[in-house]
C-alpha cells in the first residue's frame, strides 16, 4: 500500500507538471514534438493513467503516434507526441530487430523522419539583446576603481555646475562599469508567452516554485502545506485565466461564421491542406 501511494503521488505530480509544461509551450510554438520514456503502460487502455494522459495531450491538440510495444517486456512506455504534420508517420519505425545493437537497454530504438522545413534551422524571429555579466564583477576592485574615478568631483579647484556634475558622474560610472562588465550582445528567439500568463499568474508561479524548493530541501510538514496550497491556487488561477482567454477569443470571432471556423481550425490544429480525390481531365 505504501508503494502504491508513493506511485500515485508521483503520477499526480507528473500530470501536473506535464499540464504546466504543455500550457507554457502551447502558444509559443507552431509545431510541437515530444519524445521519450514516460514510464506509463499506455498499452493498458483501461488504466486511469492512460485515460488521463490521452485526455491531457488531446486537450492541446496533440497526438501520441506509438501504439506498439516499445520495451522488451511488451509494454508501450515511450511516446512520440506531435502536433499536426510534424513527422512522416509512414517513416515511424520501432526497431524490434535492431534492439540487439543496444544489449544494455530494455527499450527499443524508435526511428522517424522530421519534415525537412522543420529540420532546417530557422533564422527568422530573432531579436538582438544586450546584457552585462555582473556576477563576475570583483566588488572590491569595482569599489576601488569607482572611488578613484569619482574623486574628481571632490576637486575644489575646478568648480562645476550642477548639470555638469551629473553628466560627469554618469560618464565616470559608465566607464568603470564598462571596464568591469562590458556590454555583450547576442540574438535570441523571440517567443511570446501564452496570452493568459499575465503578471498575477507569473508572480504566483514564482511563489509556488520557491515553496516547492523549500519543501524539497527541508521536508517539513508546514513547508509541504504551503507548497500544496500555492500549487492548488496556481492551478486554479491558470484554469480560470485560460477559460477566460478562450471565451474572449470565441466572442471576438463570433461575428462571422468564417472567422469563427478559422479560429477553431487554428485552435484544434487542423490541417489546412485540401486533399481532392484523383481525377482525369475530360
PDB file of C-alpha atoms in Angstrom:
ATOM      1  CA  UNK A   1       0.000   0.000   0.000  1.00  0.00           C
ATOM      2  CA  UNK A   2       2.853   2.375   0.797  1.00  0.00           C
ATOM      3  CA  UNK A   3       4.344   1.716  -2.633  1.00  0.00           C
ATOM      4  CA  UNK A   4       1.007   2.284  -4.351  1.00  0.00           C
ATOM      5  CA  UNK A   5       0.510   5.575  -2.529  1.00  0.00           C
ATOM      6  CA  UNK A   6       4.035   6.639  -3.467  1.00  0.00           C
ATOM      7  CA  UNK A   7       3.406   5.794  -7.141  1.00  0.00           C
ATOM      8  CA  UNK A   8       0.055   7.608  -7.066  1.00  0.00           C
ATOM      9  CA  UNK A   9       1.632  10.741  -5.620  1.00  0.00           C
ATOM     10  CA  UNK A  10       4.437  10.627  -8.191  1.00  0.00           C
ATOM     11  CA  UNK A  11       1.934  10.193 -11.035  1.00  0.00           C
ATOM     12  CA  UNK A  12      -0.107  13.126  -9.746  1.00  0.00           C
ATOM     13  CA  UNK A  13       2.929  15.405  -9.803  1.00  0.00           C
ATOM     14  CA  UNK A  14       3.840  14.112 -13.281  1.00  0.00           C
ATOM     15  CA  UNK A  15       0.474  15.036 -14.781  1.00  0.00           C
ATOM     16  CA  UNK A  16       0.520  18.375 -13.007  1.00  0.00           C
ATOM     17  CA  UNK A  17       3.984  19.220 -14.328  1.00  0.00           C
ATOM     18  CA  UNK A  18       3.101  17.943 -17.808  1.00  0.00           C
ATOM     19  CA  UNK A  19      -0.010  20.118 -17.937  1.00  0.00           C
ATOM     20  CA  UNK A  20       2.021  23.082 -16.731  1.00  0.00           C
ATOM     21  CA  UNK A  21       4.689  22.414 -19.368  1.00  0.00           C
ATOM     22  CA  UNK A  22       2.218  21.989 -22.251  1.00  0.00           C
ATOM     23  CA  UNK A  23       0.401  25.164 -21.253  1.00  0.00           C
ATOM     24  CA  UNK A  24       3.682  27.096 -21.302  1.00  0.00           C
ATOM     25  CA  UNK A  25       4.617  25.974 -24.835  1.00  0.00           C
ATOM     26  CA  UNK A  26       1.185  25.640 -26.422  1.00  0.00           C
ATOM     27  CA  UNK A  27       1.050  29.128 -27.961  1.00  0.00           C
ATOM     28  CA  UNK A  28       4.788  29.700 -28.114  1.00  0.00           C
ATOM     29  CA  UNK A  29       5.413  27.138 -30.860  1.00  0.00           C
ATOM     30  CA  UNK A  30       3.500  26.358 -34.036  1.00  0.00           C
ATOM     31  CA  UNK A  31       4.874  22.830 -34.184  1.00  0.00           C
ATOM     32  CA  UNK A  32       5.460  20.574 -31.180  1.00  0.00           C
ATOM     33  CA  UNK A  33       7.343  17.274 -30.979  1.00  0.00           C
ATOM     34  CA  UNK A  34       7.862  15.478 -27.651  1.00  0.00           C
ATOM     35  CA  UNK A  35       9.691  12.148 -27.406  1.00  0.00           C
ATOM     36  CA  UNK A  36      10.834   9.995 -24.533  1.00  0.00           C
ATOM     37  CA  UNK A  37      10.086   7.395 -21.876  1.00  0.00           C
ATOM     38  CA  UNK A  38       7.213   8.451 -19.585  1.00  0.00           C
ATOM     39  CA  UNK A  39       7.134   5.139 -17.675  1.00  0.00           C
ATOM     40  CA  UNK A  40       3.364   4.675 -18.062  1.00  0.00           C
ATOM     41  CA  UNK A  41       1.856   1.485 -19.500  1.00  0.00           C
ATOM     42  CA  UNK A  42      -0.035   3.160 -22.338  1.00  0.00           C
ATOM     43  CA  UNK A  43      -0.894  -0.236 -23.812  1.00  0.00           C
ATOM     44  CA  UNK A  44      -3.280  -0.738 -20.877  1.00  0.00           C
ATOM     45  CA  UNK A  45      -6.199   1.261 -22.244  1.00  0.00           C
ATOM     46  CA  UNK A  46      -8.341   0.645 -19.151  1.00  0.00           C
ATOM     47  CA  UNK A  47      -5.796   2.161 -16.772  1.00  0.00           C
ATOM     48  CA  UNK A  48      -6.821   5.573 -15.341  1.00  0.00           C
ATOM     49  CA  UNK A  49      -3.340   6.926 -16.046  1.00  0.00           C
ATOM     50  CA  UNK A  50      -3.671   6.060 -19.743  1.00  0.00           C
ATOM     51  CA  UNK A  51      -7.050   7.763 -19.951  1.00  0.00           C
ATOM     52  CA  UNK A  52      -5.794  10.848 -18.143  1.00  0.00           C
ATOM     53  CA  UNK A  53      -2.682  11.045 -20.312  1.00  0.00           C
ATOM     54  CA  UNK A  54      -4.684  10.752 -23.538  1.00  0.00           C
ATOM     55  CA  UNK A  55      -7.203  13.361 -22.411  1.00  0.00           C
ATOM     56  CA  UNK A  56      -4.443  15.739 -21.343  1.00  0.00           C
ATOM     57  CA  UNK A  57      -2.499  15.742 -24.610  1.00  0.00           C
ATOM     58  CA  UNK A  58      -5.723  15.763 -26.646  1.00  0.00           C
ATOM     59  CA  UNK A  59      -6.815  18.940 -24.880  1.00  0.00           C
ATOM     60  CA  UNK A  60      -3.807  20.639 -26.501  1.00  0.00           C
ATOM     61  CA  UNK A  61      -4.446  19.134 -29.948  1.00  0.00           C
ATOM     62  CA  UNK A  62      -1.522  16.695 -29.633  1.00  0.00           C
ATOM     63  CA  UNK A  63      -1.353  13.061 -30.717  1.00  0.00           C
ATOM     64  CA  UNK A  64       0.577  10.045 -29.448  1.00  0.00           C
ATOM     65  CA  UNK A  65       1.740   8.133 -32.524  1.00  0.00           C
ATOM     66  CA  UNK A  66       3.042   4.960 -30.874  1.00  0.00           C
ATOM     67  CA  UNK A  67       0.711   2.083 -30.099  1.00  0.00           C
ATOM     68  CA  UNK A  68       3.023  -0.932 -30.277  1.00  0.00           C
ATOM     69  CA  UNK A  69       5.434  -2.315 -27.682  1.00  0.00           C
ATOM     70  CA  UNK A  70       8.491  -0.140 -27.094  1.00  0.00           C
ATOM     71  CA  UNK A  71      10.083  -2.269 -24.361  1.00  0.00           C
ATOM     72  CA  UNK A  72      11.239  -5.859 -24.109  1.00  0.00           C
ATOM     73  CA  UNK A  73       8.505  -6.693 -21.598  1.00  0.00           C
ATOM     74  CA  UNK A  74       5.894  -5.857 -24.239  1.00  0.00           C
ATOM     75  CA  UNK A  75       4.618  -2.545 -22.864  1.00  0.00           C
ATOM     76  CA  UNK A  76       4.266   0.850 -24.521  1.00  0.00           C
ATOM     77  CA  UNK A  77       6.332   3.123 -22.285  1.00  0.00           C
ATOM     78  CA  UNK A  78       7.737   5.535 -24.856  1.00  0.00           C
ATOM     79  CA  UNK A  79       5.927   8.315 -26.668  1.00  0.00           C
ATOM     80  CA  UNK A  80       6.217  10.299 -29.861  1.00  0.00           C
ATOM     81  CA  UNK A  81       3.798  13.162 -29.283  1.00  0.00           C
ATOM     82  CA  UNK A  82       3.248  15.668 -32.087  1.00  0.00           C
ATOM     83  CA  UNK A  83       1.018  18.399 -33.318  1.00  0.00           C
ATOM     84  CA  UNK A  84      -0.222  18.075 -36.875  1.00  0.00           C
ATOM     85  CA  UNK A  85       2.151  17.301 -39.770  1.00  0.00           C
ATOM     86  CA  UNK A  86       5.408  17.234 -37.803  1.00  0.00           C
ATOM     87  CA  UNK A  87       6.768  13.869 -38.917  1.00  0.00           C
ATOM     88  CA  UNK A  88       6.082  11.455 -41.693  1.00  0.00           C
ATOM     89  CA  UNK A  89       4.065   8.738 -39.960  1.00  0.00           C
ATOM     90  CA  UNK A  90       4.958   6.181 -42.627  1.00  0.00           C
ATOM     91  CA  UNK A  91       8.623   6.587 -41.601  1.00  0.00           C
ATOM     92  CA  UNK A  92       7.881   5.788 -37.939  1.00  0.00           C
ATOM     93  CA  UNK A  93       9.574   2.529 -37.031  1.00  0.00           C
ATOM     94  CA  UNK A  94      10.127   0.792 -33.693  1.00  0.00           C
ATOM     95  CA  UNK A  95      13.347  -1.159 -34.186  1.00  0.00           C
ATOM     96  CA  UNK A  96      12.424  -4.538 -32.745  1.00  0.00           C
ATOM     97  CA  UNK A  97      15.189  -6.279 -34.678  1.00  0.00           C
ATOM     98  CA  UNK A  98      17.725  -3.517 -34.047  1.00  0.00           C
ATOM     99  CA  UNK A  99      17.385  -3.998 -30.299  1.00  0.00           C
ATOM    100  CA  UNK A 100      20.377  -6.365 -30.385  1.00  0.00           C
ATOM    101  CA  UNK A 101      22.540  -3.339 -31.134  1.00  0.00           C
ATOM    102  CA  UNK A 102      21.692  -1.993 -27.664  1.00  0.00           C
ATOM    103  CA  UNK A 103      22.002  -5.004 -25.347  1.00  0.00           C
ATOM    104  CA  UNK A 104      22.187  -2.894 -22.182  1.00  0.00           C
ATOM    105  CA  UNK A 105      18.899  -1.092 -22.912  1.00  0.00           C
ATOM    106  CA  UNK A 106      15.490  -2.720 -22.450  1.00  0.00           C
ATOM    107  CA  UNK A 107      13.779  -0.174 -24.732  1.00  0.00           C
ATOM    108  CA  UNK A 108      13.595  -0.497 -28.499  1.00  0.00           C
ATOM    109  CA  UNK A 109      15.080   2.238 -30.723  1.00  0.00           C
ATOM    110  CA  UNK A 110      12.462   4.452 -32.383  1.00  0.00           C
ATOM    111  CA  UNK A 111      13.226   5.987 -35.769  1.00  0.00           C
ATOM    112  CA  UNK A 112      11.245   8.557 -37.752  1.00  0.00           C
ATOM    113  CA  UNK A 113      11.789  11.367 -40.236  1.00  0.00           C
ATOM    114  CA  UNK A 114      11.093  15.004 -39.459  1.00  0.00           C
ATOM    115  CA  UNK A 115       9.780  17.305 -42.168  1.00  0.00           C
ATOM    116  CA  UNK A 116      12.639  18.988 -43.991  1.00  0.00           C
ATOM    117  CA  UNK A 117      11.396  22.506 -43.294  1.00  0.00           C
ATOM    118  CA  UNK A 118      11.341  21.728 -39.587  1.00  0.00           C
ATOM    119  CA  UNK A 119      14.778  20.145 -39.618  1.00  0.00           C
ATOM    120  CA  UNK A 120      16.255  23.285 -41.166  1.00  0.00           C
ATOM    121  CA  UNK A 121      17.405  25.772 -38.557  1.00  0.00           C
ATOM    122  CA  UNK A 122      15.195  28.825 -38.562  1.00  0.00           C
ATOM    123  CA  UNK A 123      16.868  32.199 -38.604  1.00  0.00           C
ATOM    124  CA  UNK A 124      13.790  34.415 -38.589  1.00  0.00           C
ATOM    125  CA  UNK A 125      12.083  35.634 -35.472  1.00  0.00           C
ATOM    126  CA  UNK A 126      15.393  36.552 -33.812  1.00  0.00           C
ATOM    127  CA  UNK A 127      15.831  39.717 -31.814  1.00  0.00           C
ATOM    128  CA  UNK A 128      19.062  41.313 -30.554  1.00  0.00           C
ATOM    129  CA  UNK A 129      19.554  41.823 -26.830  1.00  0.00           C
ATOM    130  CA  UNK A 130      22.275  43.490 -24.777  1.00  0.00           C
ATOM    131  CA  UNK A 131      23.370  42.395 -21.307  1.00  0.00           C
ATOM    132  CA  UNK A 132      26.213  42.524 -18.776  1.00  0.00           C
ATOM    133  CA  UNK A 133      27.728  39.660 -16.834  1.00  0.00           C
ATOM    134  CA  UNK A 134      27.592  41.445 -13.484  1.00  0.00           C
ATOM    135  CA  UNK A 135      28.038  38.225 -11.498  1.00  0.00           C
ATOM    136  CA  UNK A 136      31.745  38.156 -12.358  1.00  0.00           C
ATOM    137  CA  UNK A 137      32.443  41.671 -11.076  1.00  0.00           C
ATOM    138  CA  UNK A 138      35.038  41.813  -8.301  1.00  0.00           C
ATOM    139  CA  UNK A 139      33.236  44.061  -5.824  1.00  0.00           C
ATOM    140  CA  UNK A 140      36.388  45.228  -4.032  1.00  0.00           C
ATOM    141  CA  UNK A 141      38.135  46.173  -7.263  1.00  0.00           C
ATOM    142  CA  UNK A 142      34.967  47.777  -8.607  1.00  0.00           C
ATOM    143  CA  UNK A 143      34.515  49.842  -5.435  1.00  0.00           C
ATOM    144  CA  UNK A 144      38.145  50.986  -5.545  1.00  0.00           C
ATOM    145  CA  UNK A 145      38.041  51.995  -9.215  1.00  0.00           C
ATOM    146  CA  UNK A 146      34.731  53.777  -8.785  1.00  0.00           C
ATOM    147  CA  UNK A 147      36.008  55.720  -5.765  1.00  0.00           C
ATOM    148  CA  UNK A 148      39.124  56.779  -7.659  1.00  0.00           C
ATOM    149  CA  UNK A 149      37.149  57.761 -10.739  1.00  0.00           C
ATOM    150  CA  UNK A 150      34.643  59.871  -8.805  1.00  0.00           C
ATOM    151  CA  UNK A 151      37.311  61.649  -6.762  1.00  0.00           C
ATOM    152  CA  UNK A 152      37.427  64.300  -9.481  1.00  0.00           C
ATOM    153  CA  UNK A 153      34.069  65.548  -8.187  1.00  0.00           C
ATOM    154  CA  UNK A 154      35.729  66.458  -4.886  1.00  0.00           C
ATOM    155  CA  UNK A 155      38.279  68.704  -6.596  1.00  0.00           C
ATOM    156  CA  UNK A 156      37.504  72.151  -5.177  1.00  0.00           C
ATOM    157  CA  UNK A 157      39.919  73.855  -7.584  1.00  0.00           C
ATOM    158  CA  UNK A 158      37.582  73.168 -10.505  1.00  0.00           C
ATOM    159  CA  UNK A 159      34.054  74.429  -9.886  1.00  0.00           C
ATOM    160  CA  UNK A 160      31.240  72.521 -11.615  1.00  0.00           C
ATOM    161  CA  UNK A 161      27.693  73.456 -12.396  1.00  0.00           C
ATOM    162  CA  UNK A 162      25.087  71.018 -11.114  1.00  0.00           C
ATOM    163  CA  UNK A 163      24.246  69.746 -14.600  1.00  0.00           C
ATOM    164  CA  UNK A 164      27.965  69.281 -15.343  1.00  0.00           C
ATOM    165  CA  UNK A 165      28.420  67.255 -12.153  1.00  0.00           C
ATOM    166  CA  UNK A 166      25.513  64.956 -13.127  1.00  0.00           C
ATOM    167  CA  UNK A 167      26.960  64.424 -16.609  1.00  0.00           C
ATOM    168  CA  UNK A 168      30.449  63.793 -15.218  1.00  0.00           C
ATOM    169  CA  UNK A 169      29.138  61.426 -12.553  1.00  0.00           C
ATOM    170  CA  UNK A 170      27.152  59.440 -15.101  1.00  0.00           C
ATOM    171  CA  UNK A 171      30.087  59.249 -17.523  1.00  0.00           C
ATOM    172  CA  UNK A 172      32.588  58.107 -14.883  1.00  0.00           C
ATOM    173  CA  UNK A 173      30.226  55.426 -13.557  1.00  0.00           C
ATOM    174  CA  UNK A 174      29.542  54.201 -17.106  1.00  0.00           C
ATOM    175  CA  UNK A 175      33.266  53.994 -17.863  1.00  0.00           C
ATOM    176  CA  UNK A 176      34.043  51.979 -14.717  1.00  0.00           C
ATOM    177  CA  UNK A 177      31.091  49.658 -15.352  1.00  0.00           C
ATOM    178  CA  UNK A 178      32.200  49.079 -18.959  1.00  0.00           C
ATOM    179  CA  UNK A 179      35.686  48.136 -17.790  1.00  0.00           C
ATOM    180  CA  UNK A 180      34.442  45.576 -15.236  1.00  0.00           C
ATOM    181  CA  UNK A 181      31.351  44.271 -17.049  1.00  0.00           C
ATOM    182  CA  UNK A 182      31.455  45.200 -20.739  1.00  0.00           C
ATOM    183  CA  UNK A 183      28.201  45.269 -22.646  1.00  0.00           C
ATOM    184  CA  UNK A 184      27.609  41.978 -24.513  1.00  0.00           C
ATOM    185  CA  UNK A 185      25.304  41.349 -27.447  1.00  0.00           C
ATOM    186  CA  UNK A 186      23.559  38.271 -28.801  1.00  0.00           C
ATOM    187  CA  UNK A 187      20.421  37.217 -30.645  1.00  0.00           C
ATOM    188  CA  UNK A 188      17.640  35.171 -29.086  1.00  0.00           C
ATOM    189  CA  UNK A 189      14.465  33.599 -30.393  1.00  0.00           C
ATOM    190  CA  UNK A 190      11.555  35.932 -29.850  1.00  0.00           C
ATOM    191  CA  UNK A 191       8.876  33.711 -28.352  1.00  0.00           C
ATOM    192  CA  UNK A 192       5.855  35.393 -26.792  1.00  0.00           C
ATOM    193  CA  UNK A 193       4.469  33.821 -23.644  1.00  0.00           C
ATOM    194  CA  UNK A 194       0.996  32.313 -23.501  1.00  0.00           C
ATOM    195  CA  UNK A 195      -1.525  35.171 -23.516  1.00  0.00           C
ATOM    196  CA  UNK A 196      -3.113  34.164 -20.226  1.00  0.00           C
ATOM    197  CA  UNK A 197       0.280  34.229 -18.454  1.00  0.00           C
ATOM    198  CA  UNK A 198      -0.184  37.705 -17.032  1.00  0.00           C
ATOM    199  CA  UNK A 199       1.670  39.361 -14.160  1.00  0.00           C
ATOM    200  CA  UNK A 200      -0.623  37.955 -11.484  1.00  0.00           C
ATOM    201  CA  UNK A 201      -0.119  34.377 -12.654  1.00  0.00           C
ATOM    202  CA  UNK A 202       3.648  34.767 -13.070  1.00  0.00           C
ATOM    203  CA  UNK A 203       4.025  36.096  -9.516  1.00  0.00           C
ATOM    204  CA  UNK A 204       2.033  33.162  -8.152  1.00  0.00           C
ATOM    205  CA  UNK A 205       4.159  30.694 -10.161  1.00  0.00           C
ATOM    206  CA  UNK A 206       7.325  32.171  -8.682  1.00  0.00           C
ATOM    207  CA  UNK A 207       5.927  31.787  -5.172  1.00  0.00           C
ATOM    208  CA  UNK A 208       4.940  28.193  -5.906  1.00  0.00           C
ATOM    209  CA  UNK A 209       8.401  27.314  -7.221  1.00  0.00           C
ATOM    210  CA  UNK A 210      10.062  28.833  -4.171  1.00  0.00           C
ATOM    211  CA  UNK A 211       7.729  26.906  -1.864  1.00  0.00           C
ATOM    212  CA  UNK A 212       8.426  23.686  -3.790  1.00  0.00           C
ATOM    213  CA  UNK A 213      12.194  24.113  -3.456  1.00  0.00           C
ATOM    214  CA  UNK A 214      11.831  24.900   0.235  1.00  0.00           C
ATOM    215  CA  UNK A 215       9.713  21.782   0.801  1.00  0.00           C
ATOM    216  CA  UNK A 216      12.107  19.536  -1.160  1.00  0.00           C
ATOM    217  CA  UNK A 217      15.045  20.900   0.806  1.00  0.00           C
ATOM    218  CA  UNK A 218      13.510  20.688   4.295  1.00  0.00           C
ATOM    219  CA  UNK A 219      10.740  18.063   4.006  1.00  0.00           C
ATOM    220  CA  UNK A 220       8.886  19.784   6.866  1.00  0.00           C
ATOM    221  CA  UNK A 221       5.063  19.417   7.030  1.00  0.00           C
ATOM    222  CA  UNK A 222       4.433  23.160   7.224  1.00  0.00           C
ATOM    223  CA  UNK A 223       6.505  23.718   4.085  1.00  0.00           C
ATOM    224  CA  UNK A 224       4.593  20.960   2.326  1.00  0.00           C
ATOM    225  CA  UNK A 225       1.263  22.508   3.334  1.00  0.00           C
ATOM    226  CA  UNK A 226       2.358  25.884   1.967  1.00  0.00           C
ATOM    227  CA  UNK A 227       3.517  24.326  -1.295  1.00  0.00           C
ATOM    228  CA  UNK A 228       0.288  22.342  -1.751  1.00  0.00           C
ATOM    229  CA  UNK A 229      -1.785  25.463  -1.075  1.00  0.00           C
ATOM    230  CA  UNK A 230       0.152  27.546  -3.598  1.00  0.00           C
ATOM    231  CA  UNK A 231       0.114  24.714  -6.135  1.00  0.00           C
ATOM    232  CA  UNK A 232      -3.666  24.416  -5.983  1.00  0.00           C
ATOM    233  CA  UNK A 233      -4.065  28.186  -6.161  1.00  0.00           C
ATOM    234  CA  UNK A 234      -1.760  28.305  -9.185  1.00  0.00           C
ATOM    235  CA  UNK A 235      -3.648  25.536 -10.993  1.00  0.00           C
ATOM    236  CA  UNK A 236      -6.993  27.170 -10.253  1.00  0.00           C
ATOM    237  CA  UNK A 237      -5.815  30.590 -11.439  1.00  0.00           C
ATOM    238  CA  UNK A 238      -4.304  29.110 -14.611  1.00  0.00           C
ATOM    239  CA  UNK A 239      -7.533  27.286 -15.480  1.00  0.00           C
ATOM    240  CA  UNK A 240      -9.596  30.404 -14.813  1.00  0.00           C
ATOM    241  CA  UNK A 241      -7.424  32.657 -16.952  1.00  0.00           C
ATOM    242  CA  UNK A 242      -7.202  30.081 -19.740  1.00  0.00           C
ATOM    243  CA  UNK A 243     -11.001  29.694 -19.863  1.00  0.00           C
ATOM    244  CA  UNK A 244     -11.473  33.459 -19.838  1.00  0.00           C
ATOM    245  CA  UNK A 245      -8.967  33.918 -22.662  1.00  0.00           C
ATOM    246  CA  UNK A 246     -10.651  31.382 -24.971  1.00  0.00           C
ATOM    247  CA  UNK A 247     -14.088  32.673 -24.028  1.00  0.00           C
ATOM    248  CA  UNK A 248     -12.991  36.136 -25.114  1.00  0.00           C
ATOM    249  CA  UNK A 249     -11.485  34.731 -28.316  1.00  0.00           C
ATOM    250  CA  UNK A 250     -14.723  32.944 -29.235  1.00  0.00           C
ATOM    251  CA  UNK A 251     -16.697  36.124 -28.575  1.00  0.00           C
ATOM    252  CA  UNK A 252     -14.210  38.081 -30.660  1.00  0.00           C
ATOM    253  CA  UNK A 253     -14.740  35.810 -33.695  1.00  0.00           C
ATOM    254  CA  UNK A 254     -18.439  35.222 -33.117  1.00  0.00           C
ATOM    255  CA  UNK A 255     -19.477  37.988 -35.521  1.00  0.00           C
ATOM    256  CA  UNK A 256     -18.586  35.898 -38.562  1.00  0.00           C
ATOM    257  CA  UNK A 257     -19.003  32.126 -39.073  1.00  0.00           C
ATOM    258  CA  UNK A 258     -15.967  32.098 -41.376  1.00  0.00           C
ATOM    259  CA  UNK A 259     -13.791  33.854 -38.803  1.00  0.00           C
ATOM    260  CA  UNK A 260     -15.051  31.529 -36.087  1.00  0.00           C
ATOM    261  CA  UNK A 261     -14.310  28.399 -38.132  1.00  0.00           C
ATOM    262  CA  UNK A 262     -10.809  29.660 -38.919  1.00  0.00           C
ATOM    263  CA  UNK A 263     -10.148  30.246 -35.230  1.00  0.00           C
ATOM    264  CA  UNK A 264     -11.454  26.769 -34.324  1.00  0.00           C
ATOM    265  CA  UNK A 265      -9.303  25.170 -37.027  1.00  0.00           C
ATOM    266  CA  UNK A 266      -6.238  27.006 -35.730  1.00  0.00           C
ATOM    267  CA  UNK A 267      -7.047  26.092 -32.137  1.00  0.00           C
ATOM    268  CA  UNK A 268      -7.606  22.406 -32.985  1.00  0.00           C
ATOM    269  CA  UNK A 269      -4.502  22.362 -35.231  1.00  0.00           C
ATOM    270  CA  UNK A 270      -6.479  21.195 -38.250  1.00  0.00           C
ATOM    271  CA  UNK A 271      -4.572  20.648 -41.456  1.00  0.00           C
ATOM    272  CA  UNK A 272      -5.477  23.371 -43.954  1.00  0.00           C
ATOM    273  CA  UNK A 273      -4.394  21.288 -46.954  1.00  0.00           C
ATOM    274  CA  UNK A 274      -7.402  20.279 -49.010  1.00  0.00           C
ATOM    275  CA  UNK A 275      -6.890  16.780 -50.445  1.00  0.00           C
ATOM    276  CA  UNK A 276      -9.043  16.165 -53.512  1.00  0.00           C
ATOM    277  CA  UNK A 277      -9.790  12.733 -54.971  1.00  0.00           C
ATOM    278  CA  UNK A 278      -7.845  11.650 -58.086  1.00  0.00           C
ATOM    279  CA  UNK A 279      -9.381  12.809 -61.357  1.00  0.00           C
ATOM    280  CA  UNK A 280      -8.707  12.950 -65.045  1.00  0.00           C
ATOM    281  CA  UNK A 281      -9.228  15.943 -67.268  1.00  0.00           C
ATOM    282  CA  UNK A 282     -12.207  15.489 -69.611  1.00  0.00           C
TER     283      UNK A 282
END
